[in-house]
XYZ file of C-alpha atoms in Angstrom:
660
model
C 77.445 6.235 71.987
C 80.424 8.643 71.881
C 82.901 8.333 74.716
C 83.439 11.126 77.067
C 86.573 13.472 76.765
C 87.494 16.850 78.243
C 85.356 19.410 76.729
C 84.145 22.878 77.667
C 80.269 23.285 79.005
C 78.013 25.898 78.859
C 77.500 28.121 81.760
C 75.399 31.126 81.003
C 73.969 32.525 77.747
C 72.315 36.117 77.297
C 70.508 37.544 74.346
C 69.365 41.164 74.628
C 67.470 43.443 71.924
C 68.749 47.020 72.543
C 67.221 50.276 71.385
C 68.262 53.719 71.265
C 65.774 56.194 73.062
C 64.165 59.437 71.660
C 64.670 62.595 73.696
C 62.199 64.276 71.476
C 58.748 64.123 72.870
C 56.369 63.202 70.060
C 53.046 64.676 69.379
C 50.515 62.846 71.384
C 53.057 61.754 74.236
C 53.397 65.051 76.083
C 52.570 63.323 79.384
C 54.750 60.161 78.727
C 58.194 61.318 79.260
C 61.057 61.637 76.992
C 62.241 57.997 76.763
C 60.104 56.240 74.172
C 61.251 53.789 71.800
C 60.040 53.447 68.223
C 60.454 51.260 65.354
C 62.876 53.647 63.441
C 65.193 53.920 66.494
C 68.616 52.248 66.141
C 68.726 48.405 67.499
C 71.292 46.051 68.110
C 71.547 42.579 69.594
C 73.940 41.651 72.535
C 74.927 38.120 72.396
C 76.895 36.812 75.459
C 77.839 33.181 76.081
C 80.030 31.669 78.900
C 81.752 28.218 78.909
C 83.756 26.744 81.755
C 86.237 23.757 82.405
C 85.115 21.755 85.331
C 88.083 19.231 84.789
C 91.476 19.017 86.578
C 93.614 19.907 83.783
C 93.768 22.687 81.052
C 91.357 22.547 78.657
C 92.457 22.918 75.038
C 89.788 24.566 72.814
C 91.240 23.377 69.609
C 88.577 21.722 67.591
C 85.642 23.244 69.487
C 82.949 25.483 68.170
C 80.434 27.849 69.808
C 77.041 28.032 67.648
C 74.290 30.670 68.460
C 71.055 29.846 66.646
C 73.066 28.243 63.872
C 70.262 27.193 61.560
C 68.952 30.665 61.824
C 71.897 31.917 60.202
C 73.238 33.730 63.240
C 76.589 32.114 63.050
C 79.492 30.014 64.873
C 82.728 30.881 66.554
C 85.700 28.597 66.324
C 87.093 28.594 69.810
C 90.710 27.681 68.828
C 92.211 31.415 68.580
C 91.141 31.859 72.219
C 93.441 29.050 73.461
C 93.023 27.271 76.818
C 90.679 27.172 79.744
C 92.178 26.541 83.215
C 90.721 24.158 85.752
C 87.680 25.734 87.246
C 87.634 28.902 85.047
C 85.352 30.245 82.427
C 85.682 32.268 79.529
C 83.212 34.935 78.179
C 82.398 35.377 74.413
C 80.352 38.129 73.075
C 79.137 40.147 70.091
C 78.300 43.711 70.701
C 77.865 46.283 67.779
C 79.360 49.653 67.785
C 78.413 52.090 70.592
C 74.719 51.489 70.683
C 74.770 48.707 72.965
C 78.063 49.336 74.586
C 78.058 53.244 75.542
C 77.542 54.224 79.186
C 76.247 50.913 80.360
C 75.470 51.033 84.017
C 78.157 49.441 86.162
C 75.457 47.085 87.317
C 75.111 45.751 83.749
C 78.593 45.718 83.249
C 79.428 43.816 86.119
C 76.331 41.412 85.440
C 77.346 40.675 81.810
C 81.163 39.848 83.023
C 82.527 42.516 80.620
C 84.897 44.263 83.073
C 88.260 43.199 83.923
C 87.811 43.700 87.784
C 84.624 41.218 87.531
C 86.485 38.716 85.293
C 89.480 38.525 87.827
C 87.351 38.199 90.943
C 85.369 35.342 89.652
C 88.212 33.433 87.676
C 86.524 34.510 84.425
C 88.565 35.194 81.200
C 86.499 38.040 79.063
C 87.166 37.185 75.378
C 86.117 40.365 73.350
C 84.302 39.552 70.451
C 82.680 42.300 68.389
C 80.011 41.891 65.681
C 81.717 40.345 62.478
C 84.575 39.164 64.368
C 83.107 36.014 65.460
C 79.988 35.525 63.101
C 77.308 36.148 65.607
C 74.620 38.343 64.274
C 73.573 41.593 66.270
C 70.385 41.641 63.974
C 67.353 40.660 65.974
C 65.723 39.270 63.006
C 68.144 36.406 62.999
C 66.872 35.507 66.371
C 63.190 36.417 65.832
C 62.947 33.893 63.025
C 65.641 31.655 64.101
C 65.520 27.797 64.836
C 65.056 27.568 68.551
C 65.759 24.130 68.859
C 69.446 25.139 68.048
C 69.769 28.351 70.476
C 73.104 27.572 72.148
C 75.423 24.816 71.316
C 79.178 23.588 71.617
C 80.068 21.291 68.755
C 83.436 19.358 68.366
C 84.702 18.591 64.791
C 85.935 15.366 64.802
C 87.162 13.116 62.108
C 84.742 11.648 59.755
C 82.872 8.527 60.785
C 82.859 7.236 57.149
C 84.842 9.435 54.757
C 84.207 13.227 53.844
C 84.984 16.212 55.902
C 85.100 16.657 59.730
C 81.806 16.235 61.424
C 80.389 18.828 63.711
C 79.221 16.945 66.642
C 76.955 18.520 69.378
C 78.515 18.017 72.824
C 76.658 20.564 74.972
C 73.654 22.603 74.573
C 71.372 25.109 76.325
C 68.051 23.257 75.109
C 67.480 19.866 74.246
C 66.342 18.938 70.743
C 62.613 18.484 71.351
C 59.396 20.401 71.357
C 58.826 20.821 74.864
C 62.322 21.589 76.132
C 63.312 24.607 73.857
C 62.830 27.020 77.052
C 65.794 29.393 76.245
C 65.444 29.322 72.542
C 61.750 29.950 72.598
C 61.790 32.735 75.029
C 64.211 34.376 72.635
C 61.887 34.121 69.593
C 59.008 34.996 71.636
C 60.714 38.252 72.558
C 57.626 40.254 71.059
C 58.431 44.066 71.377
C 58.547 45.489 67.891
C 58.009 49.318 68.087
C 55.241 50.296 65.652
C 55.190 54.088 66.291
C 51.809 53.793 67.890
C 50.732 53.129 71.357
C 47.532 52.161 72.668
C 48.325 52.121 76.626
C 50.515 55.384 77.018
C 53.092 54.325 79.430
C 53.640 56.309 82.684
C 55.430 59.622 82.758
C 59.019 59.176 82.621
C 58.701 55.535 81.596
C 59.915 53.695 78.434
C 57.761 51.829 75.970
C 56.423 48.872 77.734
C 58.316 45.607 78.392
C 61.805 47.261 78.072
C 64.158 48.496 80.601
C 67.100 50.764 80.969
C 70.561 49.525 80.646
C 72.331 52.962 80.729
C 72.115 56.617 81.964
C 68.474 56.757 80.421
C 70.056 56.287 76.822
C 69.305 52.845 75.948
C 66.610 50.168 76.583
C 66.614 46.464 76.409
C 64.667 43.324 76.469
C 66.354 40.125 77.062
C 66.506 36.548 78.025
C 69.115 35.062 80.286
C 70.039 31.500 81.337
C 72.472 29.846 83.709
C 73.390 26.543 85.048
C 74.391 26.174 88.640
C 77.726 26.726 89.538
C 78.128 25.078 92.729
C 75.953 24.096 95.983
C 75.980 25.370 99.432
C 74.787 21.749 100.668
C 74.674 22.712 104.208
C 73.347 26.332 103.398
C 75.840 28.017 105.567
C 76.745 30.472 102.883
C 80.075 29.445 102.436
C 81.485 26.783 99.511
C 83.387 24.237 101.446
C 85.817 21.703 99.891
C 83.130 18.717 99.529
C 80.841 21.472 97.611
C 83.549 22.555 95.201
C 81.817 20.608 92.370
C 81.228 21.239 88.643
C 77.354 21.550 89.073
C 77.174 23.143 85.799
C 77.643 20.273 83.903
C 74.308 18.554 85.031
C 72.630 21.488 86.831
C 69.212 22.602 85.744
C 68.878 25.302 83.508
C 67.601 28.717 85.355
C 66.081 30.831 82.777
C 64.885 34.410 83.171
C 63.505 36.877 80.853
C 62.225 40.547 80.702
C 59.089 39.593 79.145
C 57.400 36.631 77.392
C 54.186 36.268 75.305
C 53.068 39.528 76.748
C 53.229 38.441 80.416
C 54.851 40.578 82.821
C 57.569 39.708 85.764
C 56.152 38.045 88.755
C 57.466 39.583 92.148
C 60.589 37.353 92.196
C 61.541 38.425 88.670
C 60.815 42.120 88.779
C 63.453 44.220 87.020
C 63.567 46.747 90.162
C 64.313 43.436 92.319
C 66.747 42.284 90.273
C 69.152 45.338 90.050
C 68.565 46.574 93.797
C 71.706 46.490 96.052
C 74.340 44.374 94.982
C 75.482 41.629 94.152
C 74.016 41.831 90.668
C 71.689 38.853 89.688
C 74.111 37.435 86.950
C 77.272 37.230 89.629
C 78.806 33.803 90.091
C 77.505 33.931 93.610
C 73.957 33.357 92.124
C 74.771 30.436 89.852
C 73.906 28.041 92.546
C 71.013 25.566 92.643
C 69.516 25.131 95.823
C 65.940 23.421 95.090
C 67.044 19.848 93.964
C 68.254 17.638 96.810
C 69.539 15.109 93.893
C 72.550 17.604 93.349
C 73.611 17.465 97.185
C 76.784 15.268 96.902
C 80.224 15.774 96.114
C 81.554 14.801 92.816
C 84.824 15.434 90.531
C 84.828 15.586 86.798
C 87.853 13.205 86.540
C 88.946 12.399 83.111
C 92.004 10.603 82.650
C 92.611 10.825 79.152
C 96.193 9.352 79.925
C 98.283 6.300 81.350
C 96.330 4.418 84.225
C 98.541 4.011 87.102
C 96.059 1.815 89.427
C 93.706 -0.762 88.393
C 91.135 0.975 90.869
C 91.120 3.954 88.736
C 88.798 2.373 86.415
C 86.158 3.078 89.013
C 86.702 6.904 88.048
C 85.808 6.258 84.426
C 82.582 7.437 82.868
C 80.212 4.529 81.784
C 78.506 6.721 79.021
C 78.820 9.792 76.869
C 76.731 11.353 74.207
C 74.363 9.416 72.512
C 74.167 10.163 68.768
C 71.862 9.238 65.860
C 73.095 8.316 62.330
C 71.295 8.355 59.105
C 71.682 5.514 56.329
C 75.248 5.087 55.599
C 76.445 5.835 59.056
C 76.322 9.583 58.540
C 75.944 11.594 61.750
C 72.427 13.112 62.101
C 72.072 14.633 65.504
C 73.194 14.239 69.031
C 70.153 12.359 70.852
C 71.294 12.970 74.442
C 74.575 14.850 75.641
C 76.591 13.748 78.633
C 75.269 16.550 80.598
C 71.597 15.602 79.920
C 72.537 11.948 80.837
C 73.864 13.609 84.204
C 70.792 15.682 84.711
C 68.491 13.016 84.413
C 70.342 10.660 86.792
C 72.082 12.974 89.374
C 70.975 10.733 92.282
C 74.440 10.579 94.186
C 78.183 10.447 93.786
C 78.198 7.229 91.741
C 76.254 8.810 88.969
C 77.500 7.653 85.642
C 80.187 5.512 87.297
C 80.659 1.957 87.719
C 79.443 0.577 91.149
C 81.316 -2.627 91.161
C 79.201 -4.416 93.870
C 75.730 -3.342 92.662
C 73.144 -5.867 92.376
C 70.491 -5.244 89.876
C 67.256 -5.255 91.971
C 65.705 -3.338 94.888
C 68.717 -4.031 97.077
C 71.939 -6.112 97.873
C 69.573 -8.213 100.078
C 67.252 -9.363 97.237
C 66.975 -13.086 96.893
C 68.653 -14.182 93.544
C 69.416 -17.340 91.691
C 72.674 -17.489 89.919
C 71.704 -20.618 88.117
C 68.722 -18.980 86.491
C 69.783 -17.981 83.034
C 67.992 -14.569 83.304
C 69.010 -13.646 86.841
C 71.275 -10.393 86.752
C 73.591 -12.400 88.632
C 73.841 -15.344 86.377
C 77.716 -15.882 86.249
C 80.290 -18.249 87.363
C 81.460 -17.426 89.985
C 77.948 -15.452 91.085
C 79.301 -12.172 91.432
C 78.047 -8.898 89.735
C 79.740 -8.170 86.525
C 80.911 -4.793 87.276
C 82.781 -6.173 90.379
C 84.564 -8.868 88.014
C 85.742 -6.452 85.587
C 88.415 -5.360 87.716
C 90.353 -8.834 86.973
C 90.570 -7.921 83.146
C 93.030 -5.396 83.610
C 96.781 -4.872 84.922
C 98.994 -1.793 85.078
C 102.083 -3.510 83.788
C 104.371 -0.551 82.866
C 104.817 3.097 83.189
C 102.869 4.292 80.456
C 103.526 5.794 76.925
C 103.073 9.274 78.007
C 105.877 9.097 80.808
C 108.971 9.721 78.824
C 110.832 6.771 80.243
C 111.007 3.076 80.131
C 110.212 0.379 82.700
C 107.804 -2.249 83.821
C 105.475 -2.824 86.904
C 105.666 -6.534 86.341
C 102.299 -6.862 87.263
C 101.936 -9.132 84.273
C 105.600 -9.653 84.116
C 105.757 -7.826 80.569
C 102.999 -10.155 79.340
C 105.434 -12.909 79.165
C 103.179 -15.570 80.696
C 105.681 -15.992 83.229
C 104.622 -15.358 87.141
C 103.898 -12.259 88.566
C 106.495 -11.640 91.254
C 105.516 -9.802 94.570
C 101.647 -9.809 94.633
C 99.843 -10.632 97.796
C 97.461 -13.348 98.018
C 94.434 -11.815 99.810
C 93.003 -15.569 100.016
C 95.978 -16.734 102.063
C 97.942 -13.554 103.423
C 97.821 -13.399 107.337
C 96.611 -9.821 108.760
C 100.272 -8.964 109.399
C 101.336 -9.444 105.692
C 98.387 -7.509 104.343
C 99.153 -4.571 106.711
C 102.197 -3.899 104.999
C 100.157 -2.570 101.875
C 99.852 1.177 101.466
C 97.850 2.593 104.190
C 96.393 -0.756 105.480
C 97.714 -0.280 108.972
C 97.247 3.709 109.219
C 95.792 6.096 106.696
C 98.864 8.264 106.524
C 97.597 12.099 105.782
C 100.216 14.297 104.447
C 99.431 17.151 106.836
C 99.160 14.925 110.019
C 101.725 14.137 112.772
C 102.229 10.324 112.886
C 100.055 9.789 116.058
C 96.819 11.633 114.467
C 96.638 9.226 111.583
C 93.560 6.921 111.747
C 93.888 3.147 111.995
C 92.650 1.079 109.315
C 91.115 -2.455 109.664
C 90.705 -3.401 106.214
C 93.051 -6.432 106.459
C 90.961 -7.671 109.410
C 87.642 -7.305 107.454
C 89.348 -9.159 104.380
C 89.874 -12.133 106.933
C 86.363 -11.742 108.316
C 85.041 -11.727 104.842
C 86.951 -14.652 103.433
C 86.305 -16.936 106.239
C 82.807 -15.641 106.589
C 83.277 -14.962 110.352
C 80.297 -13.480 112.306
C 82.223 -11.281 114.859
C 79.900 -11.813 117.728
C 80.447 -9.644 120.290
C 81.527 -11.041 124.073
C 78.355 -9.038 125.318
C 76.151 -11.602 123.277
C 74.584 -14.466 124.968
C 75.523 -16.622 122.157
C 79.132 -15.497 122.121
C 80.910 -18.972 123.416
C 78.541 -21.060 121.045
C 78.756 -19.165 117.929
C 81.344 -16.608 117.982
C 83.841 -16.685 115.096
C 86.453 -14.328 113.984
C 87.494 -10.989 115.764
C 84.862 -10.157 118.530
C 82.865 -7.148 117.416
C 84.338 -7.281 114.068
C 82.225 -6.856 110.846
C 79.839 -9.606 110.394
C 80.220 -11.433 106.995
C 78.891 -14.787 108.115
C 76.182 -14.705 105.410
C 76.082 -13.533 101.721
C 72.647 -12.533 100.519
C 71.543 -11.644 97.063
C 72.690 -14.785 95.438
C 76.300 -14.056 95.892
C 78.814 -16.799 95.910
C 78.432 -18.858 98.985
C 81.934 -20.206 99.222
C 84.689 -19.044 101.624
C 87.698 -16.819 100.152
C 87.598 -14.354 97.565
C 87.247 -15.200 93.661
C 88.250 -11.475 92.586
C 89.882 -8.551 94.019
C 86.787 -6.574 93.137
C 85.177 -8.179 96.054
C 86.949 -6.065 98.389
C 84.336 -3.303 97.223
C 81.832 -5.392 98.954
C 83.743 -4.659 102.355
C 81.145 -1.980 103.371
C 80.160 -3.426 106.711
C 81.362 -1.321 109.912
C 82.723 -3.070 113.077
C 80.289 -3.557 115.812
C 81.975 -2.166 118.826
C 79.388 -0.581 121.174
C 80.293 1.960 122.159
C 83.146 2.510 119.117
C 86.684 2.488 120.201
C 88.681 5.571 120.620
C 88.756 8.572 118.029
C 91.541 6.776 115.722
C 89.513 3.552 115.657
C 85.799 4.545 114.494
C 83.653 1.546 113.521
C 83.936 2.768 109.927
C 87.679 1.884 109.648
C 86.662 -1.531 108.601
C 84.994 -0.418 105.422
C 86.827 -0.057 102.091
C 85.450 3.301 101.463
C 86.762 4.646 104.590
C 88.814 7.347 103.100
C 85.639 9.168 102.315
C 83.864 8.700 105.509
C 85.888 10.423 108.006
C 87.720 13.653 108.487
C 91.723 12.767 108.493
C 92.922 15.932 110.307
C 92.068 14.801 114.136
C 93.191 18.129 115.475
C 92.070 20.351 112.957
C 89.215 22.876 113.047
C 86.466 20.377 112.081
C 84.404 19.811 109.051
C 85.323 17.950 106.228
C 88.820 17.247 105.165
C 89.853 15.802 101.638
C 91.956 12.505 101.804
C 95.354 13.561 100.722
C 97.504 10.444 101.230
C 100.315 9.251 98.907
C 98.403 6.921 96.715
C 96.029 9.413 95.632
C 97.007 9.969 91.826
C 94.434 12.771 91.477
C 95.597 14.820 94.316
C 96.137 18.169 92.458
C 93.122 19.901 91.169
C 94.946 22.495 88.927
C 98.671 21.767 88.261
C 99.403 24.869 86.501
C 98.309 26.815 89.729
C 99.403 24.082 92.092
C 95.971 23.914 93.637
C 95.459 20.891 95.802
C 92.281 18.628 95.251
C 90.005 19.661 98.293
C 87.028 17.623 96.973
C 85.979 15.470 99.909
C 83.480 12.475 100.268
C 83.306 11.850 96.330
C 83.373 8.575 94.577
C 87.236 8.992 93.957
C 87.873 9.063 97.782
C 85.332 5.990 98.440
C 87.730 4.036 96.035
C 91.045 5.524 97.306
C 92.081 2.680 99.654
C 91.090 0.117 97.282
C 92.815 1.607 94.021
C 95.993 2.292 96.334
C 96.440 -1.498 96.824
C 94.632 -2.795 93.497
C 98.132 -3.266 91.560
C 99.748 -5.249 94.656
C 97.027 -7.951 95.328
C 95.731 -11.065 93.730
C 93.156 -13.905 94.767
C 95.597 -16.656 93.326
C 99.103 -17.662 93.955
C 101.420 -19.070 91.090
C 103.983 -20.159 93.680
C 103.055 -23.152 96.202
C 105.244 -24.769 98.984
C 104.098 -28.115 99.338
C 104.831 -30.116 102.389
C 104.072 -34.066 102.564
C 105.033 -36.991 104.302
C 105.760 -40.469 102.781
C 105.304 -43.625 104.983
C 106.275 -47.184 103.594
C 105.282 -50.205 105.748
C 105.043 -53.974 105.346
C 102.496 -56.639 105.837
C 102.133 -58.498 109.062
C 102.638 -62.091 107.915
C 100.774 -63.553 110.922
C 97.564 -61.648 110.660
C 97.943 -60.676 107.019
C 97.004 -56.765 108.077
C 98.582 -53.943 106.488
C 98.758 -51.626 109.306
C 100.625 -48.118 108.857
C 100.260 -47.393 112.463
C 102.223 -50.166 113.707
C 105.802 -49.103 114.489
C 107.057 -52.409 114.144
C 106.036 -52.658 110.312
C 106.991 -49.182 109.457
C 109.891 -49.209 106.960
C 110.427 -45.459 106.283
C 108.703 -42.350 107.497
C 110.190 -39.266 105.701
C 109.074 -35.776 105.163
C 109.576 -33.894 101.631
C 109.167 -30.273 100.465
C 108.307 -29.273 96.856
C 107.797 -25.843 95.167
C 105.174 -25.751 92.484
C 105.155 -23.254 89.706
C 101.861 -22.888 87.963
C 102.447 -19.566 86.220
C 102.277 -21.239 82.909
C 99.051 -23.228 83.457
C 96.571 -21.710 81.324
C 94.297 -24.412 80.279
C 93.368 -28.054 81.946
C 95.778 -29.744 79.996
C 98.961 -27.761 81.007
C 100.770 -29.154 83.805
C 102.822 -27.023 86.500
C 106.617 -27.165 87.032
C 108.217 -28.795 90.035
C 110.885 -26.256 90.665
C 112.437 -28.597 93.487
C 111.672 -31.677 95.596
C 113.899 -32.259 98.683
C 113.739 -34.681 101.324
C 113.842 -33.045 104.614
C 116.089 -34.359 107.600
C 114.317 -35.952 110.614
């Protein structure tokens, strides 16, 4: 498995075979018009490929190559000379030979193929001119008719060799899967079967070209073609506007939408008729049509966050992709092929915003309520303590310094420089009262950068922590059992039971248990606008709009602890994607460096009473004042920061007798 790093993704590909028409009326075709195509007419192939950058930082194309029917001798282009791709933008590469395919193209085709500056600028697309021979892509249709349809369009990265030898070209994205039944685009290209022979069994109608080709110019050129796009974005609510929570890189895992002029002798159906394709604007190829509406699995917000730098918060681990590209190797660990790319993994499992990301509180099984026995060796919860493994992984990391890329020096002291000494300043969520936890960032109010102070919503996660650690039920005063069984804050979240085989003890064994705080309060009706029931949930930042007096709709969570608050640093574009997994984890991530479930420093108060025996009765009675010798109170400070094994002993920093 090759880890995920920043890379370009394929958005669109077009391969069309262009023919010059004949203005001479051949003998026998007097009633067929003058736009016929024969085998001896000039022919060229147009190749156009578009790539895009869905990440929130500029993408360096150094080391990436774009292949087109590579094993079919068409060729590959090194993307390095074409520099960078800005966040959310695309680059178009194409091979067009001489004037045959490029002269007098109708505006609809120029716009559709993204070959003019006006179109490129309007759609944030950079057109990279690549005439035939300059980039190695063939403009001879024979290379595509006989090409390897399994290797139609690929992005590869030249990476250091796994075991000696030259750099390895590893496939990171492709139009078609490498399997017999998934080469839709490649098969369509090789199946384009118009080959002019100079004879015609069925004469075309007067004024029409040879069957199965269509005009791309002012009655001068004719083309048969195959075109594929990936979904660019998704209008989730179908209102015709792409809103902040819908601005997502759908082309990473969106299904391919393949259209063609003609395949295997079958003509268009009504939806794909050429006349419908090129009716009133916008043209079929425009960005506005690169949307996928049919698959509800894509109806969620998601950002392609890729850190590739210093982590500032432990909670950022929840944004990391769990898997990247699956590779297969031959004998001797020699790279053979990519079995499944990152985008193919995503396409197979695009069921919600957590796709391909760690869900720390997830319990394997039907639901979190499924009974489970942590003592059973093969149970997915088998662990000590009985918690999901993904939840406990957060305890294995600290963010102790400002990082190697910061250009400065310093420490956060979250591990005290890994000196083994105590970590100062952490709040123990097992012992801290609500008032102390409210001092953590955004744990009193979620302070939105655009809000007035009175419009910031209250956050009740500190109260939820107490309810959870004490297993309070929060029974409402309206409940008939309130006086008998009520515990905790009335109408607060109910954490009296822990199902699914989770540890039953009070307290928190891991800071990751905060990700289990998913229950809302039980106020009926809910409190005023600034106190929704959801403000008890740890994912509250993604659940409610933050601009109370705003125009409505979904608002992104712009708060001080958001380390991914800018989408495009080069263009100073803010992150406006709302309700995605990053925002779900935002409140937890913001406090993850500041909390702990254990304390290294304890203040211990104790009393020592000495007494003597009653010589008459022989009884030792420590409650009889007449026989009490001394009754003193002491205070002791214990430091266990260097206790790492059972044989280690804590340090007693002071022991003092208190005045009476």
